[in-house]
PDB file of C-alpha atoms and ligand atoms in Angstrom:
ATOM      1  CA  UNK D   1     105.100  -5.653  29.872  1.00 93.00           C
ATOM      2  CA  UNK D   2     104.283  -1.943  30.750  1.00 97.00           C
ATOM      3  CA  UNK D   3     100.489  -2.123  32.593  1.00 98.00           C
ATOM      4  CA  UNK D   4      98.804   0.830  34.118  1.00 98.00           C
ATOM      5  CA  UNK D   5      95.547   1.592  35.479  1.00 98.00           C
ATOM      6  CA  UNK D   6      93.342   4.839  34.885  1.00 98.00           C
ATOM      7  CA  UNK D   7      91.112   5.140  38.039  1.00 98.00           C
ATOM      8  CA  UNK D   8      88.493   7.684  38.131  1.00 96.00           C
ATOM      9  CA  UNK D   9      84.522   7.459  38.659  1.00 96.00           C
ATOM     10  CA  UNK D  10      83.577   8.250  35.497  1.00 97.00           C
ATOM     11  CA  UNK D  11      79.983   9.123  36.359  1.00 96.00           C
ATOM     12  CA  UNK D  12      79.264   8.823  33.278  1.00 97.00           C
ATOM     13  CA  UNK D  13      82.200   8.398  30.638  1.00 98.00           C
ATOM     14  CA  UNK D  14      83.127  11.213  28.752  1.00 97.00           C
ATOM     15  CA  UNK D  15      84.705  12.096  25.400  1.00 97.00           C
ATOM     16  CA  UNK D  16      87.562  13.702  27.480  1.00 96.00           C
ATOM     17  CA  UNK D  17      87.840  10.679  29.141  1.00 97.00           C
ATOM     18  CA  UNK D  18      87.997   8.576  26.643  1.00 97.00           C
ATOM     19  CA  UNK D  19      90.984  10.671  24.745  1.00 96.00           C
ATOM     20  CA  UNK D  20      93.096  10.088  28.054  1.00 97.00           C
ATOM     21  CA  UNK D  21      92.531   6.503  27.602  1.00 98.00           C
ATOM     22  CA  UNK D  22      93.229   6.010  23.622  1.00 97.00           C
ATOM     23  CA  UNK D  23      96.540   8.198  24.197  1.00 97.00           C
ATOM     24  CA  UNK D  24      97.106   6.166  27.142  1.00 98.00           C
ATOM     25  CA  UNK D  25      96.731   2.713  25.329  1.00 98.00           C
ATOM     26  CA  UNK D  26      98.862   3.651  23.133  1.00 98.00           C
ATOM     27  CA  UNK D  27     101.967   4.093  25.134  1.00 97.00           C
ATOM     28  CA  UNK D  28     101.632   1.055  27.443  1.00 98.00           C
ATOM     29  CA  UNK D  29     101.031  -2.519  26.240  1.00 98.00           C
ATOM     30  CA  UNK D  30      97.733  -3.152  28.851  1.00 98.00           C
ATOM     31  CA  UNK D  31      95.624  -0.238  30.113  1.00 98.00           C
ATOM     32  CA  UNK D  32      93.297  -1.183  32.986  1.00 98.00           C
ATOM     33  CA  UNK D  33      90.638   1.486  33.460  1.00 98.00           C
ATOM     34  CA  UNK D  34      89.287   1.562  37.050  1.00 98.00           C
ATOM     35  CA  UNK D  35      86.075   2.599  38.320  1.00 98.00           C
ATOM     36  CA  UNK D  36      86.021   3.751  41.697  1.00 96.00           C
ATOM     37  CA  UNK D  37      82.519   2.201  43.797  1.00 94.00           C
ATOM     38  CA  UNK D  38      83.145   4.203  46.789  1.00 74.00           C
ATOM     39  CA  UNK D  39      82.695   7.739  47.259  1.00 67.00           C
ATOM     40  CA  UNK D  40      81.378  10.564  49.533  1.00 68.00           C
ATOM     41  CA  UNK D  41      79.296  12.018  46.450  1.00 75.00           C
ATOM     42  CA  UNK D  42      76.281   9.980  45.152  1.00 87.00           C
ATOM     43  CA  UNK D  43      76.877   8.667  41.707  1.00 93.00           C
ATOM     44  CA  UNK D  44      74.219   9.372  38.963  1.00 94.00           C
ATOM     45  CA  UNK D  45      74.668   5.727  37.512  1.00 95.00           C
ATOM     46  CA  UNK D  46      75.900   2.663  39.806  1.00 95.00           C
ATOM     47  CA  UNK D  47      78.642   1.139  39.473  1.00 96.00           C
ATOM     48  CA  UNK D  48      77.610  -1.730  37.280  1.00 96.00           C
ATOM     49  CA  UNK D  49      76.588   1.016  34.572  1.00 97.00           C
ATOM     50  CA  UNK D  50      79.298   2.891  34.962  1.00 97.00           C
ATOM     51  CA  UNK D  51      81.432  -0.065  33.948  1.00 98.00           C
ATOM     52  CA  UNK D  52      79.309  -1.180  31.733  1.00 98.00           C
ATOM     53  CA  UNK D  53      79.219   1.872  29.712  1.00 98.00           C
ATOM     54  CA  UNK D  54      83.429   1.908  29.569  1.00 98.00           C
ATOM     55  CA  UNK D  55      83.017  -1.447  28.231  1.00 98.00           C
ATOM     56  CA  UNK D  56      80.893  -0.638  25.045  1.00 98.00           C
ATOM     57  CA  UNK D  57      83.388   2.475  24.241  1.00 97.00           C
ATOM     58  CA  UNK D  58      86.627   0.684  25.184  1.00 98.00           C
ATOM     59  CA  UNK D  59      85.197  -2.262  23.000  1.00 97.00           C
ATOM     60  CA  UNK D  60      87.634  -1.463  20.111  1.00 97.00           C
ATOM     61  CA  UNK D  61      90.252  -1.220  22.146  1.00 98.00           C
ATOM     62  CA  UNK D  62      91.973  -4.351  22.119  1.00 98.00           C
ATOM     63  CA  UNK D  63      94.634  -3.874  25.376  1.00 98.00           C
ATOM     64  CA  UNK D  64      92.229  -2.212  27.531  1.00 98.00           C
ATOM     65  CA  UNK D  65      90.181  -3.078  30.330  1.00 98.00           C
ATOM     66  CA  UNK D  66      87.832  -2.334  32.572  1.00 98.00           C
ATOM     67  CA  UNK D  67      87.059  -3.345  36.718  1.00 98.00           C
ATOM     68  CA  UNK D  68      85.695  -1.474  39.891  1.00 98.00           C
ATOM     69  CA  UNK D  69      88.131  -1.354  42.693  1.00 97.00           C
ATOM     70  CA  UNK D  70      87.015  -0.129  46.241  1.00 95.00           C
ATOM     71  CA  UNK D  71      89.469   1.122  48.725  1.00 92.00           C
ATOM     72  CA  UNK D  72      92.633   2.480  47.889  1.00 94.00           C
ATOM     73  CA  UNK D  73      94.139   3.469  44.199  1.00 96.00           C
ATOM     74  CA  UNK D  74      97.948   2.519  45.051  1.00 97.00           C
ATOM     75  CA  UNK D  75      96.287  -1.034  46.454  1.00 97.00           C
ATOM     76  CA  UNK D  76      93.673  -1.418  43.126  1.00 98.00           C
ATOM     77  CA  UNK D  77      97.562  -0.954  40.928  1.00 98.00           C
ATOM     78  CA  UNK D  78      99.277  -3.624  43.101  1.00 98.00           C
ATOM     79  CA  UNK D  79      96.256  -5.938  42.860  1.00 98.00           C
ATOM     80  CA  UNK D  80      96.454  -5.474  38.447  1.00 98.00           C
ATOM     81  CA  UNK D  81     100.613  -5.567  38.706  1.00 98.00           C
ATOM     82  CA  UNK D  82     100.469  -2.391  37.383  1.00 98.00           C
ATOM     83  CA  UNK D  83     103.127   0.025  38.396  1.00 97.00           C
ATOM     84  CA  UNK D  84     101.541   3.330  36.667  1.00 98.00           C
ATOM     85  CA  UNK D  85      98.829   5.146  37.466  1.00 98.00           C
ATOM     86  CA  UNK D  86      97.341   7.337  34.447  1.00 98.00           C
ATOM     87  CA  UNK D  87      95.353  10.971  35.472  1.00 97.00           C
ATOM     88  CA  UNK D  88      94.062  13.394  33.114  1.00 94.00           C
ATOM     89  CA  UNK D  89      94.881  16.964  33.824  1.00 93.00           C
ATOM     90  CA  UNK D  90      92.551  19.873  32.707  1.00 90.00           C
ATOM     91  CA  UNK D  91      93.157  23.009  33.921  1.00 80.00           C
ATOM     92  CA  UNK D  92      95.084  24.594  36.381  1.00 79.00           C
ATOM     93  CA  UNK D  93      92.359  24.279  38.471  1.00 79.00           C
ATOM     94  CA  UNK D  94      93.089  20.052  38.452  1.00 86.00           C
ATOM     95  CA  UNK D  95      96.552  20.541  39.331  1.00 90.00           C
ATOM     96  CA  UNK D  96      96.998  20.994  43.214  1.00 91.00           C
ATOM     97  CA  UNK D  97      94.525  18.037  43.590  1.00 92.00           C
ATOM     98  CA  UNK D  98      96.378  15.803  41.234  1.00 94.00           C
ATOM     99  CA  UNK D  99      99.766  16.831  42.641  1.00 94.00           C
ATOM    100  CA  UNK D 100      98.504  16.247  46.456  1.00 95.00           C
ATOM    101  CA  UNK D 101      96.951  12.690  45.802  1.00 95.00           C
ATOM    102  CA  UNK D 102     100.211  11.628  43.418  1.00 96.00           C
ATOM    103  CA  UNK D 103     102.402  12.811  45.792  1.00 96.00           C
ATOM    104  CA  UNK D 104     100.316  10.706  48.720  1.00 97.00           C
ATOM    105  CA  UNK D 105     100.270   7.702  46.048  1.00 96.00           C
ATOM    106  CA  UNK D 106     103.973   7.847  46.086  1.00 96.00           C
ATOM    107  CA  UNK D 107     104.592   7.998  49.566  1.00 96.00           C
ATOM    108  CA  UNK D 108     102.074   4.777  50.125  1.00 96.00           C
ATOM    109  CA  UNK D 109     103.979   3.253  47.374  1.00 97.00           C
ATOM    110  CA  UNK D 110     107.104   4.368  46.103  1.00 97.00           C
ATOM    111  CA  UNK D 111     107.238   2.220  43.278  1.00 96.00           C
ATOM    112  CA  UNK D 112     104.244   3.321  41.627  1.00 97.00           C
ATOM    113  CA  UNK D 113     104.520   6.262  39.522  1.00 97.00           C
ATOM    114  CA  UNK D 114     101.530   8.620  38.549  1.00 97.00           C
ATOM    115  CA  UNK D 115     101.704   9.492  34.683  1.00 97.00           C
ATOM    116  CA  UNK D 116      99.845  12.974  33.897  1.00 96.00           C
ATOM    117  CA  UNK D 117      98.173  13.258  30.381  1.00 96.00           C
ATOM    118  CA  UNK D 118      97.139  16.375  29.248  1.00 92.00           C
ATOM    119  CA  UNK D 119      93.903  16.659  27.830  1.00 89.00           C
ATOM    120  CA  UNK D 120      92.540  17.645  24.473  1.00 86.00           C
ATOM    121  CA  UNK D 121      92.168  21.433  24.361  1.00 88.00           C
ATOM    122  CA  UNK D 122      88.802  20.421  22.988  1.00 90.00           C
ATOM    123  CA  UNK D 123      87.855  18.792  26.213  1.00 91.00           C
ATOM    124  CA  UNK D 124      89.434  21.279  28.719  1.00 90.00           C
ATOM    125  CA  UNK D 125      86.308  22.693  30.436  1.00 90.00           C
ATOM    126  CA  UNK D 126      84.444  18.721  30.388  1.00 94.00           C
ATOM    127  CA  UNK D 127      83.690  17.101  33.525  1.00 95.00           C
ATOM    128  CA  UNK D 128      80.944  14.259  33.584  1.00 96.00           C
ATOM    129  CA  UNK D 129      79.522  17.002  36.571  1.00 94.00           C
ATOM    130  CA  UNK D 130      78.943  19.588  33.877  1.00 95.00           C
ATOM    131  CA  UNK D 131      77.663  16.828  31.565  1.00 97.00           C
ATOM    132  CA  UNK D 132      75.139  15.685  34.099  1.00 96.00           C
ATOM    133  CA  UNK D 133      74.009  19.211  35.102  1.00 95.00           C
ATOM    134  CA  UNK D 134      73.338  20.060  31.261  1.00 95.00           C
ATOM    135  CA  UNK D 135      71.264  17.319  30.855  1.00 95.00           C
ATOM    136  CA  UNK D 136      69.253  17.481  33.944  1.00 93.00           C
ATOM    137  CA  UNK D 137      67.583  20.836  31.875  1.00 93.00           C
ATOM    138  CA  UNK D 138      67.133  18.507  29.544  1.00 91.00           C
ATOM    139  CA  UNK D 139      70.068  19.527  26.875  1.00 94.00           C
ATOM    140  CA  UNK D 140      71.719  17.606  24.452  1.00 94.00           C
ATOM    141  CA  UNK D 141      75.194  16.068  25.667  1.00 96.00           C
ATOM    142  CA  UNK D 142      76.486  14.710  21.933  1.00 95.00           C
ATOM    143  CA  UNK D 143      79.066  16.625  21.831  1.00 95.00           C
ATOM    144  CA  UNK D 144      80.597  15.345  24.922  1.00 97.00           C
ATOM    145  CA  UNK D 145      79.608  11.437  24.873  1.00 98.00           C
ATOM    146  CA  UNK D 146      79.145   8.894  22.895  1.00 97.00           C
ATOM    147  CA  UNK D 147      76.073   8.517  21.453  1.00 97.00           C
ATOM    148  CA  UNK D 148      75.265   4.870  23.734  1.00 96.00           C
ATOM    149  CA  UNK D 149      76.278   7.141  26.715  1.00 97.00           C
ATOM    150  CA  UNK D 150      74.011  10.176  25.568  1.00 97.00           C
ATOM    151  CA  UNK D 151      71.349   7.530  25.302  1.00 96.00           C
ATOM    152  CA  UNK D 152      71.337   6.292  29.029  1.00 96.00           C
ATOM    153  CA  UNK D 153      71.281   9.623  29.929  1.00 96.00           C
ATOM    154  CA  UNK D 154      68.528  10.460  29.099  1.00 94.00           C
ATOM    155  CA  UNK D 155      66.867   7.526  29.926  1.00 93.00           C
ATOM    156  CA  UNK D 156      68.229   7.832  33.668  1.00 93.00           C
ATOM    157  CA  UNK D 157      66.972  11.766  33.749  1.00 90.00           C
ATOM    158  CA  UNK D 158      63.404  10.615  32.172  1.00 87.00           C
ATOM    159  CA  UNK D 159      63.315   8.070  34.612  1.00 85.00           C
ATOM    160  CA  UNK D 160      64.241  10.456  37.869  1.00 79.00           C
ATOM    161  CA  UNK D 161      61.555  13.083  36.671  1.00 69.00           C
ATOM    162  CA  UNK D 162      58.885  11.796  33.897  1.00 60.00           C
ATOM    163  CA  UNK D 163      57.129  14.311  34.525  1.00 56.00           C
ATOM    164  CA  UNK D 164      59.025  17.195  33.382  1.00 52.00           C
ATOM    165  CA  UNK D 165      60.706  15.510  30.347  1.00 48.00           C
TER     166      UNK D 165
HETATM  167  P1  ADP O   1      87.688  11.576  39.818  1.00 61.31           P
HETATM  168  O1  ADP O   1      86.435  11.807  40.586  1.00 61.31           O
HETATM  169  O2  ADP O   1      88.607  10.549  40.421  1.00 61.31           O
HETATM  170  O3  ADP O   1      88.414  12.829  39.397  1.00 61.31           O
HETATM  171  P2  ADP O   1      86.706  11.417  37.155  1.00 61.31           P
HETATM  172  O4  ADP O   1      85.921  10.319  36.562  1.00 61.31           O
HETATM  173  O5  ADP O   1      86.057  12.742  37.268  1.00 61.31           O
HETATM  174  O6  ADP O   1      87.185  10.843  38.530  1.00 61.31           O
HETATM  175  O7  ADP O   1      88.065  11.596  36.364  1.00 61.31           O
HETATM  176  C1  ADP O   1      88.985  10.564  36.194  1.00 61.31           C
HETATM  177  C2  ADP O   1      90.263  11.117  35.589  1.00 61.31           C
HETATM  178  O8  ADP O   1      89.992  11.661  34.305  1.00 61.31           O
HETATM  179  C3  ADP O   1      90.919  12.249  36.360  1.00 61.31           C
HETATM  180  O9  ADP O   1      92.323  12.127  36.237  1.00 61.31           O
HETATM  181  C4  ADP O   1      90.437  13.488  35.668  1.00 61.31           C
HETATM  182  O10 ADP O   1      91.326  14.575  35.831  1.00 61.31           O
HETATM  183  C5  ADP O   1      90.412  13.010  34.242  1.00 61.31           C
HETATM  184  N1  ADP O   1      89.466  13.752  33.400  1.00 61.31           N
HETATM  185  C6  ADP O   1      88.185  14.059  33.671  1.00 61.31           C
HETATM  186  N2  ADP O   1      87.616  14.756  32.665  1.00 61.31           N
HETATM  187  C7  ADP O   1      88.595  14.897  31.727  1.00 61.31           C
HETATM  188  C8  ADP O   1      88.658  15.552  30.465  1.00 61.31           C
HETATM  189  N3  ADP O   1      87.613  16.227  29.974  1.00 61.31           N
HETATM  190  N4  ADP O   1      89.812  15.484  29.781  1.00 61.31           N
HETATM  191  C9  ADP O   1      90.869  14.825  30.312  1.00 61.31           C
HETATM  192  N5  ADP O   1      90.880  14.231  31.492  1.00 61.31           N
HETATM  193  C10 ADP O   1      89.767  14.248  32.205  1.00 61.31           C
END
């Protein structure tokens, strides 16, 4: 029984996220997606949306689940018996990040390995940070979420500023 987890914040899902974790799915038997509640930066959606949204698009997705974890990644893996740890990389520009936190992860915990997945060339330049900042002028994110994920959007931006739209 090969399990990993997939932390990240996804504030909100993505289309690029969600190709990491259909390739991902299908190379381990139990994929356990992990949304991070702490962090320095201020999350658009709370947690509780955050999951919630990974829930509707993981829905077909028969091994995969989804949790928030607080605290450390290595510990969130030991707590789900998982001994891999799935990250997307982009571009270059991911890379020295990635390497510096998997190489931390592996000092913490030697046993746990960190499995790079390289994303869809279609979804190189997507972050849910560019996704947020289009749609804070009020443009349309379809062709980078889902359509449930476009629709919260929205409703989260109408809801900060009604009065602009
Ligand atoms: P974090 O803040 O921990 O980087 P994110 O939610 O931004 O959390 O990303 C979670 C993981 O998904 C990271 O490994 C990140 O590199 C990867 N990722 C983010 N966007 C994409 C994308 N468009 N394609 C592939 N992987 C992505």
């Amino acid at each position: 029984m090969i399990r990993a987890i997939y932390p990240g914040s996804f504030d909100p899902v993505t289309l690029g996220h969600l190709d990491i974790i259909r390739r991902a799915a299908g190379v381990v038997d139990e994929l356990v997606v992990g949304v991070l509640i702490n962090r320095s930066k201020r999350p658009l959606f709370t947690i509780e949306e955050r999951v919630e949204m990974l829930r509707e698009c993981t829905a077909p997705l028969a091994n995969v689940r989804v949790a928030s974890f607080d605290g450390l990644t290595v510990e969130f893996a030991r707590s789900q018996d998982a001994r891999i740890i799935v990250r997307g990389l982009r571009a270059v520009t991911d890379f020295e990040v990635e390497m510096q936190i998997a190489q931390t992860n592996r000092i913490v915990d030697p046993n746990i390995e960190t499995m790079f997945l390289t994303t869809g060339l279609q979804y190189a330049y997507l972050s849910s940070t560019i996704v947020k900042e289009m749609a804070s002028y009020g443009a349309d994110v379809s062709k980078f979420v889902t359509p449930e994920v476009a629709a919260r959007i929205r409703q989260k931006f109408a809801a900060i500023a009604p009065a602009n739209g």
